[in-house]
Each structure stands twice: as C-alpha cells, then as structure tokens.
Amino acid sequence: MTETHAGAQDARYMQLALEQAQHAWDLGEVPVGAVVVKDGEVIAVGYNQPIGRHDPTAHAEVMALRAAAEKLGNYRLPGCELYVTLEPCVMCSGAMLHARLARVVYGAGDPKTGACGSVLNLFEQPALNHQTAIVGGVLADECGAFLKRFFVERRRAQSEARKLANPPAC
C-alpha cells in the first residue's frame, strides 16, 4: 500500500470516527469517537459515554475495543487498527496495548492528558511486551475544531442558564 493510499484510508476512517463523535455530542458528552478496523473492514465503533453511563472508563476507545473484542470473541485484537478523534489518555492507551492493536491513529493532540506524545508516550516504552504503531494528526484540524465548537457551545449554554437562574434585579 502506498503512503498516499494509506493516508486516504486513514482520513476515511477518521471521518467515520468523527461521525461517532457526533453521537457523543448529541448526548452532551465530550465528542470523541473511535472505530476499529481489521483487514480494511470497520468491525466496531464507539463514542464517549462516561457521563450517561456513570462510568469513568466509557471513553470512545474503550467502548470500541469492547465491541471489537465481543465481535471477534477475543480480548486480543492483533491486526486491528483503532482510529480516534482525540489523542488517547493513559487509561485508553493501556487498554490498547493490552489488546495488542497493530496501530493507533488519532486526530487532534491532547496537551492535557495525551499519552501518545503530548504529555507522555506510553507506546514508546521499550520494556513493554507489545509494541503498537502510532500515527497522529490525521484530520487534526477537523477533529480539533469539532471539539472547540462543542466547548464554545457548552460554555454559551451554561452562561445562558446562569442568566436565567439569576435574572438582574429591577
């Protein structure tokens, strides 16, 4: 596969991950989406749901990994690739390493909790028994802008709600 073809495929799968992120947005969750691909086929999807599920582990990546493992009947996912709109955190990166993914592709970097190089790179630890390839920055502008729009809208809605709860004195 040529690098250009791989880049086009990465962009196509990242677009699908952005569609999953919209599901999270629609539920009021931080809009992060993920897809798991094996042999060129999407086998699982996920989106952030920690608020609605009351589950701190219900990140998009974990939801997609759970669905992929269920579909394949194995907690290990060799040969699979995970695409996610935001750089994975330590928890998700650990789960990906345990799943033995072949590759992780992410969109926007996360300077606060990113574990693929922004804060630390869990995947480059040579002592770990499995190595997973990382590709970052695929549709980074689109993924980052999507998150920014969500937080701008959320702050605006919170500000309006405060104004309604505390009307000015006459």
mmCIF file of C-alpha atoms in Angstrom:
data_model
loop_
_atom_site.group_PDB
_atom_site.id
_atom_site.type_symbol
_atom_site.label_atom_id
_atom_site.label_comp_id
_atom_site.label_asym_id
_atom_site.label_seq_id
_atom_site.Cartn_x
_atom_site.Cartn_y
_atom_site.Cartn_z
ATOM 1 C CA MET A 1 0.000 0.000 0.000
ATOM 2 C CA THR A 2 1.410 3.359 -0.946
ATOM 3 C CA GLU A 3 1.756 6.127 1.617
ATOM 4 C CA THR A 4 -0.804 8.234 -0.265
ATOM 5 C CA HIS A 5 -3.299 5.343 -0.288
ATOM 6 C CA ALA A 6 -2.705 4.723 3.431
ATOM 7 C CA GLY A 7 -3.235 8.437 4.127
ATOM 8 C CA ALA A 8 -6.509 8.444 2.198
ATOM 9 C CA GLN A 9 -7.710 5.364 4.083
ATOM 10 C CA ASP A 10 -6.696 6.907 7.401
ATOM 11 C CA ALA A 11 -8.673 10.051 6.535
ATOM 12 C CA ARG A 12 -11.729 7.974 5.564
ATOM 13 C CA TYR A 13 -11.710 6.034 8.844
ATOM 14 C CA MET A 14 -11.088 9.209 10.830
ATOM 15 C CA GLN A 15 -14.148 10.735 9.177
ATOM 16 C CA LEU A 16 -16.135 7.738 10.453
ATOM 17 C CA ALA A 17 -14.708 8.369 13.925
ATOM 18 C CA LEU A 18 -15.905 11.989 13.670
ATOM 19 C CA GLU A 19 -19.385 10.670 12.891
ATOM 20 C CA GLN A 20 -19.216 8.651 16.120
ATOM 21 C CA ALA A 21 -18.092 11.782 17.978
ATOM 22 C CA GLN A 22 -21.315 13.455 16.845
ATOM 23 C CA HIS A 23 -23.277 10.762 18.738
ATOM 24 C CA ALA A 24 -21.425 11.745 21.913
ATOM 25 C CA TRP A 25 -22.133 15.442 21.261
ATOM 26 C CA ASP A 26 -25.822 14.693 20.783
ATOM 27 C CA LEU A 27 -25.846 13.123 24.265
ATOM 28 C CA GLY A 28 -23.992 16.052 25.861
ATOM 29 C CA GLU A 29 -20.788 14.022 26.207
ATOM 30 C CA VAL A 30 -17.358 15.315 25.191
ATOM 31 C CA PRO A 31 -17.429 14.498 21.458
ATOM 32 C CA VAL A 32 -14.800 11.851 20.909
ATOM 33 C CA GLY A 33 -15.387 8.966 18.524
ATOM 34 C CA ALA A 34 -13.498 5.814 17.621
ATOM 35 C CA VAL A 35 -13.602 2.990 15.092
ATOM 36 C CA VAL A 36 -11.760 -0.329 14.998
ATOM 37 C CA VAL A 37 -10.719 -1.673 11.597
ATOM 38 C CA LYS A 38 -9.478 -5.146 10.694
ATOM 39 C CA ASP A 39 -8.422 -6.091 7.178
ATOM 40 C CA GLY A 40 -9.980 -2.942 5.745
ATOM 41 C CA GLU A 41 -13.380 -3.518 7.408
ATOM 42 C CA VAL A 42 -14.867 -1.497 10.263
ATOM 43 C CA ILE A 43 -15.657 -4.095 12.915
ATOM 44 C CA ALA A 44 -16.586 -1.848 15.835
ATOM 45 C CA VAL A 45 -17.357 1.740 16.758
ATOM 46 C CA GLY A 46 -17.552 3.716 19.966
ATOM 47 C CA TYR A 47 -18.092 7.182 21.342
ATOM 48 C CA ASN A 48 -17.675 8.860 24.705
ATOM 49 C CA GLN A 49 -20.345 7.912 27.242
ATOM 50 C CA PRO A 50 -18.864 8.287 30.751
ATOM 51 C CA ILE A 51 -21.472 10.820 31.924
ATOM 52 C CA GLY A 52 -24.551 8.955 30.748
ATOM 53 C CA ARG A 53 -23.256 5.543 31.784
ATOM 54 C CA HIS A 54 -21.832 6.791 35.093
ATOM 55 C CA ASP A 55 -18.644 5.001 34.059
ATOM 56 C CA PRO A 56 -15.233 6.685 34.069
ATOM 57 C CA THR A 57 -13.939 4.016 31.665
ATOM 58 C CA ALA A 58 -16.620 4.611 28.997
ATOM 59 C CA HIS A 59 -14.277 6.559 26.712
ATOM 60 C CA ALA A 60 -14.773 6.194 22.953
ATOM 61 C CA GLU A 61 -11.693 3.995 22.608
ATOM 62 C CA VAL A 62 -12.713 1.603 25.377
ATOM 63 C CA MET A 63 -16.252 1.337 24.012
ATOM 64 C CA ALA A 64 -14.868 0.483 20.560
ATOM 65 C CA LEU A 65 -12.357 -2.012 21.990
ATOM 66 C CA ARG A 66 -15.123 -3.753 23.964
ATOM 67 C CA ALA A 67 -17.302 -4.033 20.862
ATOM 68 C CA ALA A 68 -14.403 -5.318 18.727
ATOM 69 C CA ALA A 69 -13.393 -7.915 21.324
ATOM 70 C CA GLU A 70 -17.004 -9.096 21.552
ATOM 71 C CA LYS A 71 -17.281 -9.350 17.759
ATOM 72 C CA LEU A 72 -14.010 -11.260 17.397
ATOM 73 C CA GLY A 73 -14.527 -13.364 20.503
ATOM 74 C CA ASN A 74 -11.099 -12.453 21.838
ATOM 75 C CA TYR A 75 -9.775 -9.757 24.170
ATOM 76 C CA ARG A 76 -6.692 -9.538 21.999
ATOM 77 C CA LEU A 77 -7.112 -7.704 18.727
ATOM 78 C CA PRO A 78 -3.986 -8.452 16.668
ATOM 79 C CA GLY A 79 -4.046 -6.970 13.198
ATOM 80 C CA CYS A 80 -6.616 -4.364 14.229
ATOM 81 C CA GLU A 81 -6.257 -0.611 13.959
ATOM 82 C CA LEU A 82 -8.073 1.912 16.125
ATOM 83 C CA TYR A 83 -8.929 5.384 14.844
ATOM 84 C CA VAL A 84 -9.872 8.035 17.389
ATOM 85 C CA THR A 85 -10.558 11.748 17.046
ATOM 86 C CA LEU A 86 -8.545 12.791 20.122
ATOM 87 C CA GLU A 87 -5.165 11.581 21.327
ATOM 88 C CA PRO A 88 -5.780 8.743 23.797
ATOM 89 C CA CYS A 89 -5.273 9.131 27.541
ATOM 90 C CA VAL A 90 -3.192 6.768 29.681
ATOM 91 C CA MET A 91 -6.171 4.544 30.518
ATOM 92 C CA CYS A 92 -7.160 4.086 26.886
ATOM 93 C CA SER A 93 -3.561 3.676 25.752
ATOM 94 C CA GLY A 94 -3.074 0.935 28.336
ATOM 95 C CA ALA A 95 -6.188 -0.851 27.102
ATOM 96 C CA MET A 96 -4.947 -0.568 23.511
ATOM 97 C CA LEU A 97 -1.583 -2.053 24.440
ATOM 98 C CA HIS A 98 -3.275 -4.937 26.276
ATOM 99 C CA ALA A 99 -5.483 -5.525 23.220
ATOM 100 C CA ARG A 100 -2.301 -5.769 21.144
ATOM 101 C CA LEU A 101 -3.514 -3.485 18.409
ATOM 102 C CA ALA A 102 -1.283 -3.202 15.378
ATOM 103 C CA ARG A 103 -1.788 0.531 15.037
ATOM 104 C CA VAL A 104 -3.489 3.520 16.646
ATOM 105 C CA VAL A 105 -4.347 6.575 14.547
ATOM 106 C CA TYR A 106 -5.548 9.744 16.241
ATOM 107 C CA GLY A 107 -6.709 13.150 15.087
ATOM 108 C CA ALA A 108 -6.169 16.085 17.435
ATOM 109 C CA GLY A 109 -3.410 16.053 20.031
ATOM 110 C CA ASP A 110 -4.343 16.438 23.699
ATOM 111 C CA PRO A 111 -1.869 18.674 25.552
ATOM 112 C CA LYS A 112 -3.518 17.930 28.923
ATOM 113 C CA THR A 113 -3.838 14.132 29.001
ATOM 114 C CA GLY A 114 -2.414 12.781 25.734
ATOM 115 C CA ALA A 115 -0.435 9.563 26.161
ATOM 116 C CA CYS A 116 0.863 9.280 22.591
ATOM 117 C CA GLY A 117 3.439 12.025 22.885
ATOM 118 C CA SER A 118 1.717 15.200 24.089
ATOM 119 C CA VAL A 119 2.182 14.582 27.828
ATOM 120 C CA LEU A 120 3.969 11.243 27.628
ATOM 121 C CA ASN A 121 4.227 8.403 25.145
ATOM 122 C CA LEU A 122 3.140 5.138 26.680
ATOM 123 C CA PHE A 123 3.599 3.394 23.340
ATOM 124 C CA GLU A 124 7.342 4.042 23.143
ATOM 125 C CA GLN A 125 8.194 2.184 26.335
ATOM 126 C CA PRO A 126 10.695 -0.493 25.220
ATOM 127 C CA ALA A 127 10.080 -2.641 28.303
ATOM 128 C CA LEU A 128 6.505 -3.376 27.275
ATOM 129 C CA ASN A 129 5.946 -6.796 25.713
ATOM 130 C CA HIS A 130 3.929 -5.461 22.779
ATOM 131 C CA GLN A 131 4.597 -2.518 20.504
ATOM 132 C CA THR A 132 1.829 -0.629 18.731
ATOM 133 C CA ALA A 133 2.490 1.799 15.894
ATOM 134 C CA ILE A 134 1.131 5.337 16.408
ATOM 135 C CA VAL A 135 0.094 7.854 13.761
ATOM 136 C CA GLY A 136 -1.071 11.259 14.947
ATOM 137 C CA GLY A 137 -2.528 14.322 13.299
ATOM 138 C CA VAL A 138 -4.909 12.663 10.823
ATOM 139 C CA LEU A 139 -7.620 15.279 10.150
ATOM 140 C CA ALA A 140 -6.230 17.082 13.202
ATOM 141 C CA ASP A 141 -7.707 20.448 12.234
ATOM 142 C CA GLU A 142 -11.187 18.997 11.726
ATOM 143 C CA CYS A 143 -11.047 16.957 14.926
ATOM 144 C CA GLY A 144 -9.729 19.895 16.972
ATOM 145 C CA ALA A 145 -12.279 22.324 15.533
ATOM 146 C CA PHE A 146 -15.089 19.880 16.324
ATOM 147 C CA LEU A 147 -14.050 19.740 19.978
ATOM 148 C CA LYS A 148 -13.618 23.515 20.173
ATOM 149 C CA ARG A 149 -17.124 24.111 18.756
ATOM 150 C CA PHE A 150 -18.560 21.765 21.367
ATOM 151 C CA PHE A 151 -16.895 23.555 24.272
ATOM 152 C CA VAL A 152 -17.800 27.027 22.925
ATOM 153 C CA GLU A 153 -21.433 25.959 22.631
ATOM 154 C CA ARG A 154 -21.395 24.324 26.069
ATOM 155 C CA ARG A 155 -19.953 27.440 27.728
ATOM 156 C CA ARG A 156 -22.543 29.615 25.962
ATOM 157 C CA ALA A 157 -25.392 27.358 27.128
ATOM 158 C CA GLN A 158 -24.057 27.355 30.698
ATOM 159 C CA SER A 159 -23.801 31.159 30.657
ATOM 160 C CA GLU A 160 -27.384 31.491 29.414
ATOM 161 C CA ALA A 161 -28.605 29.042 32.059
ATOM 162 C CA ARG A 162 -26.900 31.106 34.788
ATOM 163 C CA LYS A 163 -28.548 34.283 33.472
ATOM 164 C CA LEU A 164 -31.969 32.616 33.559
ATOM 165 C CA ALA A 165 -31.383 31.316 37.075
ATOM 166 C CA ASN A 166 -30.195 34.708 38.306
ATOM 167 C CA PRO A 167 -32.148 37.438 36.490
ATOM 168 C CA PRO A 168 -30.969 41.017 37.029
ATOM 169 C CA ALA A 169 -32.723 42.960 39.787
ATOM 170 C CA CYS A 170 -35.137 45.628 38.606
#
